């Protein structure tokens, strides 16, 4: 098992190196020049331009800039934001908990609803429930996030007034950030109503963010269940006269869950991407919105290191998924 | 299923929320973006100035609310020497800096703070020049303060003398701008001693109407009223910036009562706002201009007759109705009518496609095809450049000029539009920084700014025009300056380096119970005078 883990982790090194190269070139391939964007519409004299570019090292050939960047990375220096001048790592750590909180709630919603829907749809294959839920999943999967988010805001916040429009908590609550998770910090603050406010702020964005994973998980569960239910051991279990609940709950579901867990794990990566739009709509102060802002400002250091950090987290999550997969399916380990 | 659980949660949390009333005098402003930091000197964005310069700090002089006129602030009065090169500021006494958990001022504001404020920006050798790695002072250099100020002397604790290299009348307007917000020298020394220099930017201490309390990145900024304020104390107790980048979400928040005032509504929402009984909409002509800049160094656009002919082919009123939805006025001058020295006697080129066609023929221009550049972003002075370009395209087609519309990513657009020998006419605009005509005319149209990298996108260099500007800049006499700028506008109109398009209206939607908010012609958001009625 340890060898398995080590081997997997060894693969991370070339992958991470590849990601630095992609992120580094991606932001530079975009048209637009950070020096000019810093100067804005005002314009900047050629001397001043050269001065700033030299200060930032952007006057050197791109490959030298890349090597310099890698050198700094090896020393644990992710660089400083061009806009705020603060270390990328500091900014990342300030915003990351908000994204994790939103993503966790979203993946929980997607799993708790998606798995049962998939199971029921599989058992009642061809029924109205099956058709309805799978059509809904198809729609959910292809929903444009921006439109969907605004629609929910207008309906639930604007027309009905049930949920707050955006942000993480009502502005009347003010307390120190201990964990960075609003659900926990609000409870720790001891202020009455703070937790409820945090929950109410999470509802719409987490639903929006959960929509795509929910659709994927429901469909994946359904097809995995259908496949497993056709297997010999399920037929055998049925023939032995076990109760349908036991046949489905233990024999079928347990085996069907193997690919489903992988799907859930992989959806966490998708959530990171989905968070970019969701956070923008709901003014959710997380890394998704931070990335969008930084790309539009050509904040090179933030984009290249931010993407690297996000990629590292997605890979670690995937590694954990792999390991869990190994745990629940012993056959993998021995290969 | 998801809808059901939503309802359940929503209903229960709503009940809890409704039970907790908001503070009586907490004013919430839904700002459009995060500040870059809280030291106003190194940054250039208006968003930053609203969050730091105007809330936390003061300057030597300030703009009278709602105008571009200068009035005393930290300087009670000032004298200008005969030759216009010496400005002596007499400082206000008894002004207290804010305090926070790490700093309590032991003395009042004085000349040392003023000198510290300017010198840290002026001199690269100053120990506080680069107190954060990579920090630069773009505004200080782009307003050419480094070239202008020869020396700053402390005459006594409450008198500071600035000596300029040449007489320059817009200087007073410059020192009213947020980038020279006065910071505390004593606070800087304290931070130096404790090794936390970056707190000058993270935990600002100023003399302004509000004390900084806390900032949660990209989410919320909290301020408290400065009870010791030297001016009239604010009427609200707490000021909160709720950072909300999306304009439609800002509006939803305003409607839901989650904030009291918002900047930059999208033009499509204006009718909806007017129809809402809980909201009101403040409108004011903006200090801006949207224009189409020809490249006056490239044939046939080097011929004023050609440029004039094209201007005459442009149906500006139709353009304003369609693109600005009527929320702007036709521009005939490069400066807006709210600015002093605006020459109202000037007549705009008449919309006359037939005459325009003839003029082109007389100039010997046949089968002209050209590029019109449309900027990819929305700005107050130009809500939809693509649509503008399309209308220009169809107008020009009527006089036989073929237009190809070109667009680039914004950063690239700014860069390419500055390149010498650029093909095509560029749609762009400008919003004033300090309310001085020089800030439009010299920045956008002088010979000096016609070099690559300058903001003169027409590359138009007219000696006579530039001489007038230089003269006006050096003249301390206001009436003389007015005359000179009026003349300059006459030359501009004759030479037509741009097609002036529009001056757009600025809109500020707010809740009905907001009183005392004064819109700034400079587009700043200032909350000293704001109040909430029950």
Coordinates of C-alpha atoms in Angstrom, one line a residue, chain B:
Chain B
X1 CA -36.4 17.5 -4.4
X2 CA -33.9 20.3 -4.3
X3 CA -36.6 22.9 -4.5
X4 CA -38.3 21.4 -1.5
X5 CA -35.2 21.4 0.7
X6 CA -34.4 25.0 -0.4
X7 CA -37.8 26.2 0.6
X8 CA -37.6 24.5 4.0
X9 CA -34.2 26.0 4.7
X10 CA -35.1 29.3 3.3
X11 CA -38.3 29.6 5.2
X12 CA -36.7 28.8 8.5
X13 CA -33.6 31.0 8.0
X14 CA -35.8 33.9 6.8
X15 CA -37.8 33.8 10.0
X16 CA -34.6 34.0 12.0
X17 CA -33.1 36.8 9.9
X18 CA -36.3 38.9 10.1
X19 CA -36.1 38.8 13.9
X20 CA -32.8 40.6 14.0
X21 CA -33.0 44.4 13.1
X22 CA -30.1 46.2 11.5
X23 CA -28.1 48.9 13.3
X24 CA -29.9 52.2 13.1
X25 CA -27.1 54.1 11.4
X26 CA -25.1 51.6 9.4
X27 CA -24.7 52.7 5.8
X28 CA -24.0 50.0 3.3
X29 CA -22.4 50.9 0.0
X30 CA -22.4 48.1 -2.6
X31 CA -19.0 48.9 -4.2
X32 CA -18.1 47.6 -7.6
X33 CA -14.7 46.0 -6.8
X34 CA -12.0 45.4 -4.2
X35 CA -9.6 48.2 -3.4
X36 CA -6.0 47.4 -4.5
X37 CA -4.9 48.4 -1.0
X38 CA -5.5 51.2 1.6
X39 CA -2.5 53.4 0.9
X40 CA -3.9 55.7 -1.8
X41 CA -0.5 56.7 -3.2
X42 CA 0.7 53.7 -5.1
X43 CA -2.6 52.8 -6.9
X44 CA -4.6 54.2 -9.8
X45 CA -8.1 52.8 -9.5
X46 CA -11.1 54.9 -8.5
X47 CA -12.3 52.0 -6.5
X48 CA -9.2 52.2 -4.3
X49 CA -9.6 56.0 -3.9
X50 CA -13.2 55.6 -2.7
X51 CA -12.2 53.0 -0.1
X52 CA -9.1 54.7 1.2
X53 CA -8.5 58.3 -0.1
X54 CA -12.0 59.6 0.6
X55 CA -13.1 57.5 3.5
X56 CA -9.9 57.5 5.6
X57 CA -7.8 60.4 4.5
X58 CA -7.7 64.1 3.8
X59 CA -5.5 66.2 1.6
X60 CA -4.1 69.7 1.9
X61 CA -7.0 71.0 -0.1
X62 CA -10.2 69.3 -1.4
X63 CA -12.9 69.6 -4.0
X64 CA -16.0 71.4 -2.7
X65 CA -18.6 68.6 -2.6
X66 CA -20.3 68.3 -6.0
X67 CA -18.0 70.6 -7.8
X68 CA -14.4 70.8 -9.1
X69 CA -13.7 73.9 -7.1
X70 CA -10.9 73.8 -4.6
X71 CA -11.5 74.6 -0.9
X72 CA -9.3 74.4 2.2
X73 CA -8.9 71.0 4.0
X74 CA -5.8 70.2 6.0
X75 CA -4.4 73.5 4.8
X76 CA -6.5 76.4 6.0
X77 CA -5.1 78.8 3.5
X78 CA -2.3 79.2 1.0
X79 CA -0.2 81.9 -0.6
X80 CA 1.1 81.8 -4.2
X81 CA 4.3 83.8 -5.0
X82 CA 4.2 86.5 -7.7
X83 CA 5.9 84.4 -10.3
X84 CA 3.6 81.4 -9.5
X85 CA 6.4 79.0 -8.5
X86 CA 6.0 79.1 -4.7
X87 CA 3.0 77.7 -2.8
X88 CA 3.0 78.2 0.9
X89 CA 0.4 76.2 2.8
X90 CA -0.8 77.2 6.3
X91 CA -1.9 74.1 8.1
X92 CA -4.9 73.5 10.2
X93 CA -4.1 73.0 13.9
X94 CA -5.5 70.5 16.3
X95 CA -6.2 67.8 13.7
X96 CA -6.1 64.3 15.2
X97 CA -5.0 61.2 13.4
X98 CA -7.1 58.0 14.0
X99 CA -5.9 55.4 16.4
X100 CA -6.1 51.6 16.2
X101 CA -5.0 48.7 18.5
X102 CA -1.3 49.2 17.7
X103 CA -1.1 53.0 17.4
X104 CA -2.3 56.0 19.4
X105 CA -1.0 59.3 18.1
X106 CA 1.0 61.4 20.6
X107 CA 0.8 64.6 18.6
X108 CA -1.5 66.4 16.2
X109 CA -1.1 66.5 12.4
X110 CA 1.7 68.9 11.3
X111 CA 4.1 69.8 8.6
X112 CA 6.2 66.6 9.1
X113 CA 3.3 64.5 7.9
X114 CA 2.9 66.6 4.7
X115 CA 6.5 66.3 3.9
X116 CA 6.6 62.6 4.6
X117 CA 3.5 62.2 2.3
X118 CA 5.2 63.9 -0.7
X119 CA 8.8 62.8 -0.2
X120 CA 8.2 59.1 0.1
X121 CA 6.7 59.3 -3.4
X122 CA 9.1 61.8 -4.9
X123 CA 12.4 60.2 -4.0
X124 CA 13.5 56.7 -4.8
X125 CA 16.1 56.9 -2.0
X126 CA 13.5 57.6 0.6
X127 CA 13.3 54.7 3.1
X128 CA 9.5 54.5 2.6
X129 CA 9.6 54.7 -1.2
X130 CA 9.4 50.9 -1.7
X131 CA 8.2 49.8 1.6
X132 CA 6.4 47.0 -0.1
X133 CA 8.4 45.1 -2.8
X134 CA 7.4 46.2 -6.2
X135 CA 5.3 49.2 -5.1
X136 CA 5.4 52.3 -7.5
X137 CA 3.7 55.7 -7.5
X138 CA 2.1 55.8 -11.0
X139 CA -0.1 58.8 -10.3
X140 CA 2.7 60.9 -8.9
X141 CA 4.7 60.4 -12.0
X142 CA 1.9 60.5 -14.5
X143 CA 0.7 63.8 -13.1
X144 CA 4.4 64.9 -13.5
X145 CA 4.7 65.9 -9.9
X146 CA 8.3 64.6 -9.9
X147 CA 9.2 67.0 -12.7
X148 CA 7.2 69.9 -11.2
X149 CA 8.1 70.0 -7.6
X150 CA 11.6 71.3 -7.0
X151 CA 11.6 71.3 -3.2
X152 CA 9.4 71.1 -0.1
X153 CA 10.4 73.0 3.0
X154 CA 9.1 73.0 6.5
X155 CA 8.9 76.6 7.5
X156 CA 7.5 75.8 10.9
X157 CA 5.3 73.1 12.4
X158 CA 2.2 74.5 10.6
X159 CA 3.7 76.0 7.5
X160 CA 5.0 74.1 4.4
X161 CA 6.4 75.7 1.3
X162 CA 6.4 74.0 -2.1
X163 CA 8.8 75.4 -4.7
X164 CA 8.0 74.5 -8.3
X165 CA 10.3 74.3 -11.3
X166 CA 7.9 76.3 -13.4
X167 CA 4.6 78.1 -12.6
X168 CA 1.7 75.7 -13.0
X169 CA -1.8 76.6 -12.1
X170 CA -3.3 73.0 -12.1
X171 CA -1.0 72.3 -9.2
X172 CA -3.7 73.1 -6.6
X173 CA -6.1 70.7 -8.2
X174 CA -3.4 68.0 -8.2
X175 CA -2.9 68.2 -4.5
X176 CA -6.6 67.8 -4.0
X177 CA -6.3 64.3 -5.6
X178 CA -6.3 61.1 -3.5
X179 CA -2.8 60.0 -4.4
X180 CA -1.4 62.7 -2.1
X181 CA -3.6 61.8 0.8
X182 CA -1.7 62.8 4.0
X183 CA -0.5 59.9 6.0
X184 CA 1.0 60.0 9.5
X185 CA 4.7 60.2 9.8
X186 CA 4.4 59.1 13.5
X187 CA 2.5 56.0 12.5
X188 CA 5.1 55.2 9.9
X189 CA 7.8 55.5 12.6
X190 CA 5.9 53.2 14.9
X191 CA 5.5 50.6 12.1
X192 CA 9.1 50.9 11.3
X193 CA 10.1 50.2 14.9
X194 CA 7.8 47.2 15.2
X195 CA 8.8 45.8 11.8
X196 CA 5.3 45.9 10.3
X197 CA 5.7 48.5 7.6
X198 CA 3.1 46.9 5.4
X199 CA 0.4 48.0 7.8
X200 CA 0.6 51.4 6.4
X201 CA -1.2 49.8 3.5
X202 CA -3.2 47.2 5.4
X203 CA -4.3 49.1 8.5
X204 CA -4.5 52.7 7.4
X205 CA -4.4 55.7 9.8
X206 CA -5.7 59.0 8.5
X207 CA -7.4 62.2 9.5
X208 CA -10.5 61.5 7.5
X209 CA -14.2 61.3 8.4
X210 CA -14.1 57.5 8.9
X211 CA -11.7 55.2 10.8
X212 CA -10.8 51.9 9.1
X213 CA -11.9 48.9 11.2
X214 CA -11.4 45.8 9.1
X215 CA -11.2 44.4 5.6
X216 CA -12.0 40.9 4.5
X217 CA -10.5 40.4 1.1
X218 CA -13.0 40.7 -1.8
X219 CA -15.9 40.7 0.6
X220 CA -16.4 43.6 3.0
X221 CA -14.7 46.7 4.4
X222 CA -15.8 48.2 7.7
X223 CA -15.4 51.8 8.9
X224 CA -16.5 53.6 11.9
X225 CA -17.3 57.3 12.2
X226 CA -14.3 59.4 13.3
X227 CA -15.8 61.2 16.4
X228 CA -12.8 63.6 16.5
X229 CA -13.1 64.7 12.9
X230 CA -11.9 68.3 12.4
X231 CA -14.7 68.9 9.8
X232 CA -18.4 68.3 10.3
X233 CA -18.7 64.8 11.8
X234 CA -20.4 62.2 9.7
X235 CA -24.1 61.5 10.5
X236 CA -23.8 57.7 10.1
X237 CA -22.1 55.6 12.7
X238 CA -20.8 52.8 10.6
X239 CA -19.9 52.7 6.9
X240 CA -19.7 49.3 5.2
X241 CA -18.5 48.6 1.7
X242 CA -20.1 45.3 0.5
X243 CA -18.0 44.4 -2.5
X244 CA -20.3 43.3 -5.4
X245 CA -18.7 43.3 -8.8
X246 CA -21.8 42.3 -10.9
X247 CA -24.1 45.2 -11.8
X248 CA -27.3 43.2 -11.8
X249 CA -26.5 41.6 -8.5
X250 CA -25.7 45.1 -7.0
X251 CA -29.2 46.2 -8.1
X252 CA -30.8 43.1 -6.6
X253 CA -29.1 43.8 -3.3
X254 CA -30.2 47.4 -3.4
X255 CA -33.8 46.3 -4.1
X256 CA -33.6 43.8 -1.3
X257 CA -32.4 46.5 1.1
X258 CA -29.0 44.8 1.6
X259 CA -27.3 48.0 0.6
X260 CA -28.3 51.7 0.4
X261 CA -26.4 53.0 -2.6
X262 CA -24.6 51.5 -5.6
X263 CA -22.3 52.8 -8.4
X264 CA -22.5 52.1 -12.1
X265 CA -25.9 50.7 -12.8
X266 CA -26.2 49.1 -16.2
X267 CA -28.0 51.4 -18.7
X268 CA -30.6 48.7 -19.4
X269 CA -31.8 48.8 -15.7
X270 CA -32.4 52.5 -15.5
X271 CA -36.1 52.4 -16.3
X272 CA -36.6 49.6 -13.9
X273 CA -34.9 51.7 -11.2
X274 CA -37.0 54.7 -12.0
X275 CA -40.1 52.6 -11.7
X276 CA -39.2 51.2 -8.2
X277 CA -41.0 53.1 -5.5
X278 CA -38.3 52.2 -2.9
X279 CA -35.5 53.6 -4.9
X280 CA -34.4 57.0 -6.3
X281 CA -32.0 57.8 -9.1
X282 CA -29.6 60.7 -8.9
X283 CA -28.3 61.9 -12.3
X284 CA -25.6 64.4 -13.2
X285 CA -23.6 65.1 -16.4
X286 CA -20.3 63.3 -16.1
X287 CA -16.9 64.9 -16.4
X288 CA -16.1 62.8 -19.4
X289 CA -15.9 62.6 -23.2
X290 CA -16.2 59.8 -25.7
X291 CA -14.5 60.3 -29.0
X292 CA -13.3 58.8 -32.2
X293 CA -9.6 59.7 -32.7
X294 CA -8.2 59.7 -36.3
X295 CA -4.6 59.1 -36.9
X296 CA -3.7 62.5 -38.1
X297 CA -0.2 61.4 -39.2
X298 CA -1.5 59.0 -41.8
X299 CA -3.0 59.9 -45.2
X300 CA -5.8 60.9 -45.9
X301 CA -6.5 61.6 -42.3
X302 CA -3.6 64.1 -42.1
X303 CA -6.0 66.4 -44.1
X304 CA -8.3 68.4 -41.7
X305 CA -10.9 68.6 -44.5
X306 CA -11.2 64.8 -44.7
X307 CA -11.6 64.6 -40.9
X308 CA -14.2 67.3 -40.9
X309 CA -16.1 65.6 -43.8
X310 CA -16.2 62.4 -41.8
X311 CA -17.4 64.2 -38.7
X312 CA -20.2 65.7 -40.8
X313 CA -21.3 62.3 -41.9
X314 CA -21.8 61.1 -38.4
X315 CA -25.4 61.2 -37.0
X316 CA -24.5 61.8 -33.4
X317 CA -28.0 62.3 -32.1
X318 CA -29.1 58.9 -33.5
X319 CA -26.0 57.4 -32.0
X320 CA -26.8 58.8 -28.5
X321 CA -30.4 57.6 -28.7
X322 CA -29.3 54.1 -29.6
X323 CA -26.1 53.5 -27.7
X324 CA -26.6 55.7 -24.6
X325 CA -30.3 55.3 -24.7
X326 CA -30.6 59.0 -24.5
X327 CA -28.5 59.2 -21.3
X328 CA -25.9 61.5 -22.7
X329 CA -25.5 64.7 -24.6
X330 CA -23.8 65.3 -28.0
X331 CA -20.2 66.5 -27.6
X332 CA -18.9 69.3 -29.7
X333 CA -15.8 70.2 -27.6
X334 CA -13.2 67.9 -26.1
X335 CA -14.1 69.0 -22.6
X336 CA -17.6 68.6 -21.0
X337 CA -19.9 71.5 -20.5
X338 CA -19.7 71.2 -16.7
X339 CA -16.1 72.2 -16.8
X340 CA -15.0 75.8 -16.5
X341 CA -13.7 77.4 -19.7
X342 CA -16.1 75.3 -21.9
X343 CA -16.5 77.3 -25.1
X344 CA -20.3 77.2 -25.7
X345 CA -19.9 79.6 -28.7
X346 CA -18.5 76.8 -30.8
X347 CA -20.8 75.3 -33.3
X348 CA -20.7 71.6 -34.0
X349 CA -20.2 70.2 -37.5
X350 CA -23.6 69.9 -38.9
X351 CA -24.9 66.4 -39.8
X352 CA -25.0 66.7 -43.6
X353 CA -24.0 63.6 -45.6
X354 CA -24.4 65.3 -48.9
X355 CA -22.0 68.1 -48.0
X356 CA -19.6 65.7 -46.5
X357 CA -19.5 63.7 -49.7
X358 CA -18.7 66.8 -51.7
X359 CA -16.0 67.8 -49.2
X360 CA -14.3 64.4 -49.6
X361 CA -14.4 64.7 -53.4
X362 CA -12.9 68.1 -53.2
X363 CA -10.1 66.7 -51.1
X364 CA -9.5 64.2 -53.8
X365 CA -10.4 61.2 -51.7
X366 CA -12.1 58.4 -53.6
X367 CA -13.1 54.8 -52.5
X368 CA -11.8 55.4 -49.0
X369 CA -11.9 52.4 -46.8
X370 CA -10.8 52.6 -43.2
X371 CA -10.7 50.8 -39.9
X372 CA -12.8 51.9 -36.9
X373 CA -11.6 50.4 -33.6
X374 CA -14.2 49.4 -31.0
X375 CA -13.0 49.0 -27.5
X376 CA -14.1 45.7 -25.9
X377 CA -15.1 47.1 -22.5
X378 CA -17.8 49.3 -21.2
X379 CA -16.9 52.6 -19.7
X380 CA -19.1 55.4 -18.4
X381 CA -18.2 57.5 -21.5
X382 CA -18.8 54.6 -23.9
X383 CA -21.4 52.0 -22.9
X384 CA -21.2 50.0 -26.1
X385 CA -18.3 50.7 -28.5
X386 CA -19.2 47.9 -30.9
X387 CA -22.7 49.3 -31.5
X388 CA -21.2 52.8 -31.9
X389 CA -18.7 51.5 -34.5
X390 CA -21.6 49.8 -36.4
X391 CA -23.5 53.0 -36.5
X392 CA -20.5 54.9 -37.7
X393 CA -20.0 52.2 -40.3
X394 CA -23.5 52.7 -41.7
X395 CA -23.2 56.5 -41.6
X396 CA -19.9 56.5 -43.4
X397 CA -21.3 54.0 -46.0
X398 CA -23.7 56.7 -47.0
X399 CA -20.9 58.9 -48.2
X400 CA -19.1 56.0 -49.8
X401 CA -16.5 55.3 -47.1
X402 CA -16.1 51.6 -46.3
X403 CA -15.5 50.8 -42.6
X404 CA -14.1 47.7 -41.2
X405 CA -14.7 47.3 -37.5
X406 CA -11.7 46.0 -35.5
X407 CA -11.5 45.1 -31.8
X408 CA -8.8 43.8 -29.5
X409 CA -8.6 42.6 -26.0
X410 CA -8.6 45.7 -23.7
X411 CA -4.9 45.7 -22.7
X412 CA -3.9 45.0 -26.3
X413 CA -6.3 47.7 -27.5
X414 CA -4.7 50.3 -25.3
X415 CA -1.2 49.3 -26.4
X416 CA -1.9 49.1 -30.1
X417 CA -3.9 52.3 -30.2
X418 CA -0.7 54.1 -29.0
X419 CA 1.5 52.7 -31.7
X420 CA 2.8 55.2 -34.2
X421 CA 1.5 54.8 -37.7
X422 CA -1.5 53.0 -36.4
X423 CA -4.1 52.2 -39.0
X424 CA -7.6 53.2 -38.3
X425 CA -9.6 55.6 -36.1
X426 CA -10.0 54.6 -32.4
X427 CA -13.0 54.9 -30.2
X428 CA -11.9 55.9 -26.7
X429 CA -12.8 58.4 -24.0
X430 CA -11.6 60.1 -20.8
X431 CA -12.9 60.9 -17.4
X432 CA -11.4 63.8 -15.6
X433 CA -9.1 63.4 -12.6
X434 CA -9.0 66.8 -11.1
X435 CA -11.5 69.0 -12.9
X436 CA -8.9 71.2 -14.6
X437 CA -9.2 71.7 -18.4
X438 CA -5.5 71.0 -18.6
X439 CA -6.2 67.4 -17.4
X440 CA -8.2 66.9 -20.6
X441 CA -6.5 69.1 -23.2
X442 CA -2.8 68.5 -22.4
X443 CA -3.1 64.9 -21.5
X444 CA -5.1 64.0 -24.6
X445 CA -4.2 66.5 -27.3
X446 CA -0.9 68.2 -26.7
X447 CA 2.3 67.7 -28.8
X448 CA 4.0 66.2 -25.7
X449 CA 1.5 63.5 -25.4
X450 CA 1.5 62.7 -29.1
X451 CA 4.7 60.5 -28.6
X452 CA 4.3 56.7 -28.5
X453 CA 3.0 55.8 -25.1
X454 CA 1.3 59.1 -24.6
X455 CA -2.5 59.4 -24.4
X456 CA -2.8 61.5 -27.6
X457 CA -4.4 58.8 -29.7
X458 CA -4.8 61.1 -32.7
X459 CA -1.0 61.8 -32.7
X460 CA -2.2 65.4 -33.3
X461 CA 0.5 68.0 -32.8
X462 CA -0.5 71.6 -33.4
X463 CA 2.1 74.0 -32.2
X464 CA -0.4 76.9 -31.8
X465 CA -2.8 74.8 -29.8
X466 CA 0.0 73.4 -27.6
X467 CA 1.4 76.9 -27.0
X468 CA -2.0 78.1 -25.8
X469 CA -2.1 75.2 -23.3
X470 CA 1.4 75.9 -22.0
X471 CA 0.6 79.5 -21.6
X472 CA -2.7 78.7 -19.7
X473 CA -0.9 76.3 -17.5
X474 CA 1.6 78.8 -16.4
X475 CA -0.8 81.6 -15.8
X476 CA -2.0 82.0 -12.3
X477 CA -4.9 84.3 -13.4
X478 CA -8.1 82.3 -13.7
X479 CA -9.8 84.6 -16.2
X480 CA -6.8 84.6 -18.5
X481 CA -6.7 80.9 -18.4
X482 CA -10.4 80.7 -19.4
X483 CA -9.7 82.9 -22.4
X484 CA -6.8 80.7 -23.5
X485 CA -8.7 77.5 -23.2
X486 CA -11.6 78.9 -25.1
X487 CA -9.2 79.8 -28.0
X488 CA -7.7 76.3 -27.8
X489 CA -11.1 74.8 -28.3
X490 CA -11.6 77.0 -31.5
X491 CA -8.4 75.5 -33.0
X492 CA -9.5 72.0 -32.0
X493 CA -12.8 72.4 -33.8
X494 CA -11.1 73.8 -37.0
X495 CA -8.5 71.0 -37.1
X496 CA -10.9 68.2 -35.9
X497 CA -8.4 65.6 -34.8
X498 CA -11.3 63.7 -33.2
X499 CA -14.9 63.3 -33.8
X500 CA -16.3 64.2 -30.4
X501 CA -19.1 61.9 -29.7
X502 CA -20.8 62.3 -26.3
X503 CA -20.6 63.4 -22.6
X504 CA -22.5 60.7 -20.7
X505 CA -24.7 61.1 -17.7
X506 CA -23.6 59.6 -14.4
X507 CA -26.3 57.7 -12.5
X508 CA -26.4 56.8 -8.8
X509 CA -29.3 54.7 -7.7
X510 CA -30.0 54.6 -3.9
X511 CA -32.6 53.7 -1.4
X512 CA -35.4 56.3 -0.8
X513 CA -34.3 57.0 2.7
X514 CA -30.8 58.1 1.8
X515 CA -30.2 61.8 2.2
X516 CA -27.2 64.1 1.8
X517 CA -25.4 62.1 -0.8
X518 CA -23.6 64.6 -3.1
X519 CA -22.5 63.2 -6.5
X520 CA -19.0 64.1 -7.4
X521 CA -18.4 65.3 -11.0
X522 CA -15.1 63.5 -10.8
X523 CA -16.9 60.2 -10.3
X524 CA -15.8 59.6 -6.7
X525 CA -18.0 58.2 -4.0
X526 CA -17.7 60.2 -0.8
X527 CA -19.9 59.5 2.2
X528 CA -19.1 62.3 4.7
X529 CA -22.4 64.0 4.3
X530 CA -24.7 61.0 3.8
X531 CA -27.5 60.2 6.2
X532 CA -30.4 57.7 6.6
X533 CA -33.9 58.7 7.5
X534 CA -36.1 56.2 9.2

